[in-house]
PDB file of C-alpha atoms in Angstrom:
ATOM      1  CA  UNK A  29     157.828   1.332 207.952  1.00 81.00           C
ATOM      2  CA  UNK A  30     154.987   4.235 207.354  1.00 92.00           C
ATOM      3  CA  UNK A  31     152.219   4.859 210.045  1.00 96.00           C
ATOM      4  CA  UNK A  32     148.555   5.864 210.613  1.00 98.00           C
ATOM      5  CA  UNK A  33     148.909   8.800 213.614  1.00 97.00           C
ATOM      6  CA  UNK A  34     147.052  11.007 215.926  1.00 97.00           C
ATOM      7  CA  UNK A  35     147.948  13.687 216.495  1.00 94.00           C
ATOM      8  CA  UNK A  36     149.215  16.535 219.311  1.00 93.00           C
ATOM      9  CA  UNK A  37     145.160  15.766 220.002  1.00 95.00           C
ATOM     10  CA  UNK A  38     143.636  17.330 222.805  1.00 96.00           C
ATOM     11  CA  UNK A  39     140.990  16.618 225.013  1.00 97.00           C
ATOM     12  CA  UNK A  40     140.027  17.212 228.673  1.00 97.00           C
ATOM     13  CA  UNK A  41     139.933  15.681 231.442  1.00 97.00           C
ATOM     14  CA  UNK A  42     135.947  14.590 230.851  1.00 97.00           C
ATOM     15  CA  UNK A  43     136.957  12.815 227.496  1.00 97.00           C
ATOM     16  CA  UNK A  44     135.978  16.153 225.455  1.00 97.00           C
ATOM     17  CA  UNK A  45     137.811  16.926 221.969  1.00 96.00           C
ATOM     18  CA  UNK A  46     135.526  20.317 221.527  1.00 94.00           C
ATOM     19  CA  UNK A  47     133.130  22.142 222.777  1.00 94.00           C
ATOM     20  CA  UNK A  48     129.733  22.316 221.762  1.00 94.00           C
ATOM     21  CA  UNK A  49     128.515  25.494 219.017  1.00 88.00           C
ATOM     22  CA  UNK A  50     130.986  25.885 216.676  1.00 88.00           C
ATOM     23  CA  UNK A  51     131.384  28.585 214.418  1.00 86.00           C
ATOM     24  CA  UNK A  52     133.001  30.956 211.881  1.00 78.00           C
ATOM     25  CA  UNK A  53     134.539  32.811 214.862  1.00 82.00           C
ATOM     26  CA  UNK A  54     135.396  30.051 217.207  1.00 84.00           C
ATOM     27  CA  UNK A  55     136.194  26.828 215.405  1.00 84.00           C
ATOM     28  CA  UNK A  56     135.929  25.137 219.033  1.00 87.00           C
ATOM     29  CA  UNK A  57     132.705  26.378 220.349  1.00 90.00           C
ATOM     30  CA  UNK A  58     132.448  27.269 224.405  1.00 92.00           C
ATOM     31  CA  UNK A  59     136.371  25.634 224.553  1.00 91.00           C
ATOM     32  CA  UNK A  60     137.651  28.435 222.821  1.00 88.00           C
ATOM     33  CA  UNK A  61     141.974  27.894 222.748  1.00 86.00           C
ATOM     34  CA  UNK A  62     141.417  26.471 226.175  1.00 90.00           C
ATOM     35  CA  UNK A  63     142.560  23.312 224.829  1.00 91.00           C
ATOM     36  CA  UNK A  64     145.403  24.214 223.232  1.00 87.00           C
ATOM     37  CA  UNK A  65     146.622  26.039 225.564  1.00 83.00           C
ATOM     38  CA  UNK A  66     149.212  24.209 226.167  1.00 85.00           C
ATOM     39  CA  UNK A  67     150.539  24.639 222.407  1.00 76.00           C
ATOM     40  CA  UNK A  68     150.016  27.815 221.160  1.00 69.00           C
ATOM     41  CA  UNK A  69     152.178  29.216 223.421  1.00 62.00           C
ATOM     42  CA  UNK A  70     155.303  27.009 222.830  1.00 52.00           C
ATOM     43  CA  UNK A  71     155.850  28.808 219.042  1.00 45.00           C
ATOM     44  CA  UNK A  72     154.830  25.890 216.531  1.00 44.00           C
ATOM     45  CA  UNK A  73     152.139  28.025 215.011  1.00 48.00           C
ATOM     46  CA  UNK A  74     154.426  32.421 216.730  1.00 49.00           C
ATOM     47  CA  UNK A  75     156.974  34.316 218.334  1.00 48.00           C
ATOM     48  CA  UNK A  76     159.211  31.365 219.935  1.00 49.00           C
ATOM     49  CA  UNK A  77     158.403  29.563 223.540  1.00 49.00           C
ATOM     50  CA  UNK A  78     160.280  27.994 226.042  1.00 47.00           C
ATOM     51  CA  UNK A  79     161.596  24.949 225.744  1.00 60.00           C
ATOM     52  CA  UNK A  80     160.508  21.545 226.889  1.00 80.00           C
ATOM     53  CA  UNK A  81     159.102  18.106 226.644  1.00 83.00           C
ATOM     54  CA  UNK A  82     155.511  19.767 225.450  1.00 87.00           C
ATOM     55  CA  UNK A  83     157.745  21.487 222.435  1.00 85.00           C
ATOM     56  CA  UNK A  84     159.781  18.237 221.926  1.00 85.00           C
ATOM     57  CA  UNK A  85     155.976  16.395 221.251  1.00 86.00           C
ATOM     58  CA  UNK A  86     154.149  19.218 219.140  1.00 85.00           C
ATOM     59  CA  UNK A  87     157.143  19.011 216.570  1.00 84.00           C
ATOM     60  CA  UNK A  88     157.338  15.968 216.390  1.00 83.00           C
ATOM     61  CA  UNK A  89     153.325  15.677 215.229  1.00 81.00           C
ATOM     62  CA  UNK A  90     154.848  17.021 212.327  1.00 84.00           C
ATOM     63  CA  UNK A  91     157.468  15.260 211.263  1.00 86.00           C
ATOM     64  CA  UNK A  92     157.918  12.236 208.941  1.00 92.00           C
ATOM     65  CA  UNK A  93     153.811  13.603 207.477  1.00 95.00           C
ATOM     66  CA  UNK A  94     152.495  13.095 203.630  1.00 97.00           C
ATOM     67  CA  UNK A  95     149.111  13.888 203.729  1.00 97.00           C
ATOM     68  CA  UNK A  96     146.698  14.542 206.549  1.00 97.00           C
ATOM     69  CA  UNK A  97     143.111  13.583 207.144  1.00 98.00           C
ATOM     70  CA  UNK A  98     140.486  15.096 208.801  1.00 97.00           C
ATOM     71  CA  UNK A  99     135.722  15.688 208.740  1.00 95.00           C
ATOM     72  CA  UNK A 100     134.685  18.834 207.114  1.00 93.00           C
ATOM     73  CA  UNK A 101     134.732  20.370 211.053  1.00 91.00           C
ATOM     74  CA  UNK A 102     138.147  21.001 210.651  1.00 91.00           C
ATOM     75  CA  UNK A 103     138.138  22.685 207.418  1.00 92.00           C
ATOM     76  CA  UNK A 104     135.114  25.326 208.236  1.00 87.00           C
ATOM     77  CA  UNK A 105     131.713  25.466 210.491  1.00 88.00           C
ATOM     78  CA  UNK A 106     129.751  25.187 207.027  1.00 86.00           C
ATOM     79  CA  UNK A 107     126.739  22.428 207.245  1.00 87.00           C
ATOM     80  CA  UNK A 108     124.468  20.730 204.092  1.00 91.00           C
ATOM     81  CA  UNK A 109     125.624  21.912 200.876  1.00 92.00           C
ATOM     82  CA  UNK A 110     129.432  24.480 200.190  1.00 89.00           C
ATOM     83  CA  UNK A 111     128.075  28.121 199.955  1.00 86.00           C
ATOM     84  CA  UNK A 112     129.034  29.638 196.837  1.00 82.00           C
ATOM     85  CA  UNK A 113     130.019  32.115 199.090  1.00 79.00           C
ATOM     86  CA  UNK A 114     134.113  31.967 198.234  1.00 81.00           C
ATOM     87  CA  UNK A 115     135.349  31.049 201.428  1.00 82.00           C
ATOM     88  CA  UNK A 116     138.463  27.818 201.410  1.00 87.00           C
ATOM     89  CA  UNK A 117     138.637  27.713 205.132  1.00 84.00           C
ATOM     90  CA  UNK A 118     139.966  28.641 208.201  1.00 86.00           C
ATOM     91  CA  UNK A 119     144.225  28.232 207.907  1.00 84.00           C
ATOM     92  CA  UNK A 120     144.322  31.332 205.812  1.00 85.00           C
ATOM     93  CA  UNK A 121     146.756  31.472 202.675  1.00 89.00           C
ATOM     94  CA  UNK A 122     149.237  29.623 203.386  1.00 90.00           C
ATOM     95  CA  UNK A 123     147.893  26.572 205.664  1.00 91.00           C
ATOM     96  CA  UNK A 124     151.123  24.647 207.994  1.00 89.00           C
ATOM     97  CA  UNK A 125     149.524  21.760 206.737  1.00 93.00           C
ATOM     98  CA  UNK A 126     152.635  21.612 203.489  1.00 94.00           C
ATOM     99  CA  UNK A 127     151.123  18.272 202.185  1.00 96.00           C
ATOM    100  CA  UNK A 128     148.270  17.251 200.823  1.00 97.00           C
ATOM    101  CA  UNK A 129     144.782  17.403 202.783  1.00 98.00           C
ATOM    102  CA  UNK A 130     141.940  15.235 202.904  1.00 98.00           C
ATOM    103  CA  UNK A 131     138.229  16.441 203.952  1.00 97.00           C
ATOM    104  CA  UNK A 132     135.764  14.251 204.835  1.00 97.00           C
ATOM    105  CA  UNK A 133     132.656  15.657 203.881  1.00 96.00           C
ATOM    106  CA  UNK A 134     128.883  14.194 202.269  1.00 95.00           C
ATOM    107  CA  UNK A 135     129.359  16.587 199.833  1.00 95.00           C
ATOM    108  CA  UNK A 136     132.347  16.756 198.003  1.00 94.00           C
ATOM    109  CA  UNK A 137     133.777  19.685 195.856  1.00 94.00           C
ATOM    110  CA  UNK A 138     136.694  20.834 193.513  1.00 94.00           C
ATOM    111  CA  UNK A 139     140.305  20.687 195.288  1.00 96.00           C
ATOM    112  CA  UNK A 140     141.099  23.772 196.634  1.00 95.00           C
ATOM    113  CA  UNK A 141     145.323  24.523 196.112  1.00 96.00           C
ATOM    114  CA  UNK A 142     146.793  26.551 198.757  1.00 95.00           C
ATOM    115  CA  UNK A 143     150.503  28.203 198.795  1.00 94.00           C
ATOM    116  CA  UNK A 144     152.982  26.235 200.754  1.00 93.00           C
ATOM    117  CA  UNK A 145     152.391  22.812 199.313  1.00 94.00           C
ATOM    118  CA  UNK A 146     148.463  22.023 200.885  1.00 96.00           C
ATOM    119  CA  UNK A 147     145.860  20.674 198.452  1.00 97.00           C
ATOM    120  CA  UNK A 148     142.956  20.093 200.671  1.00 97.00           C
ATOM    121  CA  UNK A 149     140.686  17.381 198.406  1.00 97.00           C
ATOM    122  CA  UNK A 150     136.897  16.522 199.732  1.00 97.00           C
ATOM    123  CA  UNK A 151     135.999  12.875 199.485  1.00 97.00           C
ATOM    124  CA  UNK A 152     132.173  11.202 200.505  1.00 97.00           C
ATOM    125  CA  UNK A 153     133.988   8.467 201.556  1.00 97.00           C
ATOM    126  CA  UNK A 154     134.501   5.361 203.716  1.00 97.00           C
ATOM    127  CA  UNK A 155     138.239   5.987 206.641  1.00 97.00           C
ATOM    128  CA  UNK A 156     139.237   2.634 204.556  1.00 98.00           C
ATOM    129  CA  UNK A 157     139.139   4.305 201.365  1.00 98.00           C
ATOM    130  CA  UNK A 158     139.900   8.018 202.556  1.00 98.00           C
ATOM    131  CA  UNK A 159     142.820   6.739 204.152  1.00 98.00           C
ATOM    132  CA  UNK A 160     143.878   4.642 200.679  1.00 98.00           C
ATOM    133  CA  UNK A 161     143.911   7.624 198.815  1.00 97.00           C
ATOM    134  CA  UNK A 162     146.438   9.667 201.485  1.00 98.00           C
ATOM    135  CA  UNK A 163     148.724   7.277 201.813  1.00 97.00           C
ATOM    136  CA  UNK A 164     149.286   6.825 197.851  1.00 97.00           C
ATOM    137  CA  UNK A 165     150.028  10.765 198.288  1.00 97.00           C
ATOM    138  CA  UNK A 166     152.172  10.180 200.991  1.00 97.00           C
ATOM    139  CA  UNK A 167     153.886   7.641 199.387  1.00 95.00           C
ATOM    140  CA  UNK A 168     156.782   6.581 202.507  1.00 95.00           C
ATOM    141  CA  UNK A 169     155.695   8.530 204.783  1.00 97.00           C
ATOM    142  CA  UNK A 170     153.186   8.976 206.986  1.00 97.00           C
ATOM    143  CA  UNK A 171     149.659   9.398 207.401  1.00 98.00           C
ATOM    144  CA  UNK A 172     148.477  12.223 210.464  1.00 97.00           C
ATOM    145  CA  UNK A 173     143.941  11.747 210.858  1.00 97.00           C
ATOM    146  CA  UNK A 174     144.243  15.478 212.523  1.00 94.00           C
ATOM    147  CA  UNK A 175     140.730  15.361 213.341  1.00 90.00           C
ATOM    148  CA  UNK A 176     137.848  16.430 214.813  1.00 92.00           C
ATOM    149  CA  UNK A 177     136.337  14.095 217.284  1.00 96.00           C
ATOM    150  CA  UNK A 178     134.495  12.270 214.935  1.00 95.00           C
ATOM    151  CA  UNK A 179     137.254  11.631 212.369  1.00 97.00           C
ATOM    152  CA  UNK A 180     139.745  10.356 215.114  1.00 97.00           C
ATOM    153  CA  UNK A 181     136.688   8.130 216.104  1.00 97.00           C
ATOM    154  CA  UNK A 182     136.065   6.410 213.251  1.00 97.00           C
ATOM    155  CA  UNK A 183     139.329   5.629 212.544  1.00 98.00           C
ATOM    156  CA  UNK A 184     140.238   4.132 215.821  1.00 98.00           C
ATOM    157  CA  UNK A 185     136.932   2.251 215.422  1.00 97.00           C
ATOM    158  CA  UNK A 186     138.276   0.949 212.299  1.00 97.00           C
ATOM    159  CA  UNK A 187     140.987   0.235 213.983  1.00 96.00           C
ATOM    160  CA  UNK A 188     143.509   2.422 211.109  1.00 97.00           C
ATOM    161  CA  UNK A 189     145.629   3.789 213.779  1.00 98.00           C
ATOM    162  CA  UNK A 190     148.966   2.557 214.279  1.00 97.00           C
ATOM    163  CA  UNK A 191     150.355   5.226 216.808  1.00 97.00           C
ATOM    164  CA  UNK A 192     148.600   8.272 219.083  1.00 97.00           C
ATOM    165  CA  UNK A 193     149.823  10.877 220.921  1.00 96.00           C
ATOM    166  CA  UNK A 194     146.810  13.144 223.392  1.00 97.00           C
ATOM    167  CA  UNK A 195     146.522  15.621 225.644  1.00 96.00           C
ATOM    168  CA  UNK A 196     145.100  15.714 228.319  1.00 97.00           C
ATOM    169  CA  UNK A 197     144.202  19.428 229.457  1.00 95.00           C
ATOM    170  CA  UNK A 198     143.225  20.460 233.221  1.00 95.00           C
ATOM    171  CA  UNK A 199     139.950  21.105 231.705  1.00 95.00           C
ATOM    172  CA  UNK A 200     135.797  20.681 232.674  1.00 97.00           C
ATOM    173  CA  UNK A 201     134.035  20.625 229.551  1.00 96.00           C
ATOM    174  CA  UNK A 202     130.921  19.707 230.572  1.00 97.00           C
ATOM    175  CA  UNK A 203     130.334  19.185 227.569  1.00 96.00           C
ATOM    176  CA  UNK A 204     131.052  18.717 223.492  1.00 96.00           C
ATOM    177  CA  UNK A 205     131.413  16.435 221.736  1.00 95.00           C
ATOM    178  CA  UNK A 206     133.512  13.447 223.951  1.00 96.00           C
ATOM    179  CA  UNK A 207     136.767  11.175 222.083  1.00 96.00           C
ATOM    180  CA  UNK A 208     135.882   8.025 223.629  1.00 97.00           C
ATOM    181  CA  UNK A 209     131.558   7.308 223.343  1.00 95.00           C
ATOM    182  CA  UNK A 210     131.291   3.620 221.275  1.00 95.00           C
ATOM    183  CA  UNK A 211     135.057   2.723 222.000  1.00 97.00           C
ATOM    184  CA  UNK A 212     134.511   0.981 225.128  1.00 96.00           C
ATOM    185  CA  UNK A 213     137.750  -1.991 225.596  1.00 96.00           C
ATOM    186  CA  UNK A 214     139.883   0.279 223.248  1.00 97.00           C
ATOM    187  CA  UNK A 215     142.743   0.562 224.846  1.00 97.00           C
ATOM    188  CA  UNK A 216     143.976  -3.022 225.203  1.00 96.00           C
ATOM    189  CA  UNK A 217     145.364  -2.508 221.317  1.00 96.00           C
ATOM    190  CA  UNK A 218     148.100  -0.402 222.539  1.00 98.00           C
ATOM    191  CA  UNK A 219     150.586   0.628 224.867  1.00 98.00           C
ATOM    192  CA  UNK A 220     150.260   3.454 227.075  1.00 98.00           C
ATOM    193  CA  UNK A 221     153.029   5.934 227.890  1.00 97.00           C
ATOM    194  CA  UNK A 222     151.813   8.419 230.173  1.00 97.00           C
ATOM    195  CA  UNK A 223     153.865  11.849 230.929  1.00 95.00           C
ATOM    196  CA  UNK A 224     152.963  15.174 232.961  1.00 94.00           C
ATOM    197  CA  UNK A 225     155.087  18.232 231.970  1.00 91.00           C
ATOM    198  CA  UNK A 226     155.045  21.397 234.255  1.00 88.00           C
ATOM    199  CA  UNK A 227     152.788  23.021 232.029  1.00 87.00           C
ATOM    200  CA  UNK A 228     150.458  20.497 233.258  1.00 91.00           C
ATOM    201  CA  UNK A 229     149.032  18.562 230.462  1.00 93.00           C
ATOM    202  CA  UNK A 230     150.067  14.768 231.011  1.00 96.00           C
ATOM    203  CA  UNK A 231     151.310  13.306 227.252  1.00 96.00           C
ATOM    204  CA  UNK A 232     149.657  10.188 226.360  1.00 97.00           C
ATOM    205  CA  UNK A 233     151.509   7.969 223.328  1.00 97.00           C
ATOM    206  CA  UNK A 234     149.457   4.715 222.443  1.00 98.00           C
ATOM    207  CA  UNK A 235     150.780   2.688 220.407  1.00 97.00           C
ATOM    208  CA  UNK A 236     149.662  -0.795 218.663  1.00 96.00           C
ATOM    209  CA  UNK A 237     149.865  -3.494 219.874  1.00 95.00           C
ATOM    210  CA  UNK A 238     151.406  -6.189 217.301  1.00 82.00           C
ATOM    211  CA  UNK A 239     150.215 -10.032 216.627  1.00 69.00           C
TER     212      UNK A 239
END
């Protein structure tokens, strides 16, 4: 059965999924790339890195995904109406998704088709409506909730997530966007398993409990 998944989502030990002060040059604000240092050296988007559970779990995050949902600020740093500057997101000419991607925004715009099978669609929609659209596009494959933090919180609050893979990074950010705000007690809905790796991170696998 197709699932709704959050994968490879890094948070600091104090619960922040991104830093403060996002800009075009710093997509994660003052956090920089420190939340994702475990991910980039393992060969997902560059030269091959060390084998191990970090690599296995990172790769699993891309398996059997037929569509992605992300927030506007994962696509780019702009606020308000879209500027007419020709810029088409942080992801380059051939984004890594290779699926339809539904970007949640209060300012819809025409879809952008990129090389490699990625098409960005811009929706002003509730989590439920965005998920319906994404599931139609995904067919029998899974839908991945790609972030950022606000989108993850919305889908968790709406009880729409089947599985979540969190990566707790040994880093204290102190400020930014915190994943758990407003979600007190959410752990009671899930079975949670954890494993630490030599990179210093802890992978938590949250699986939705069924009635």
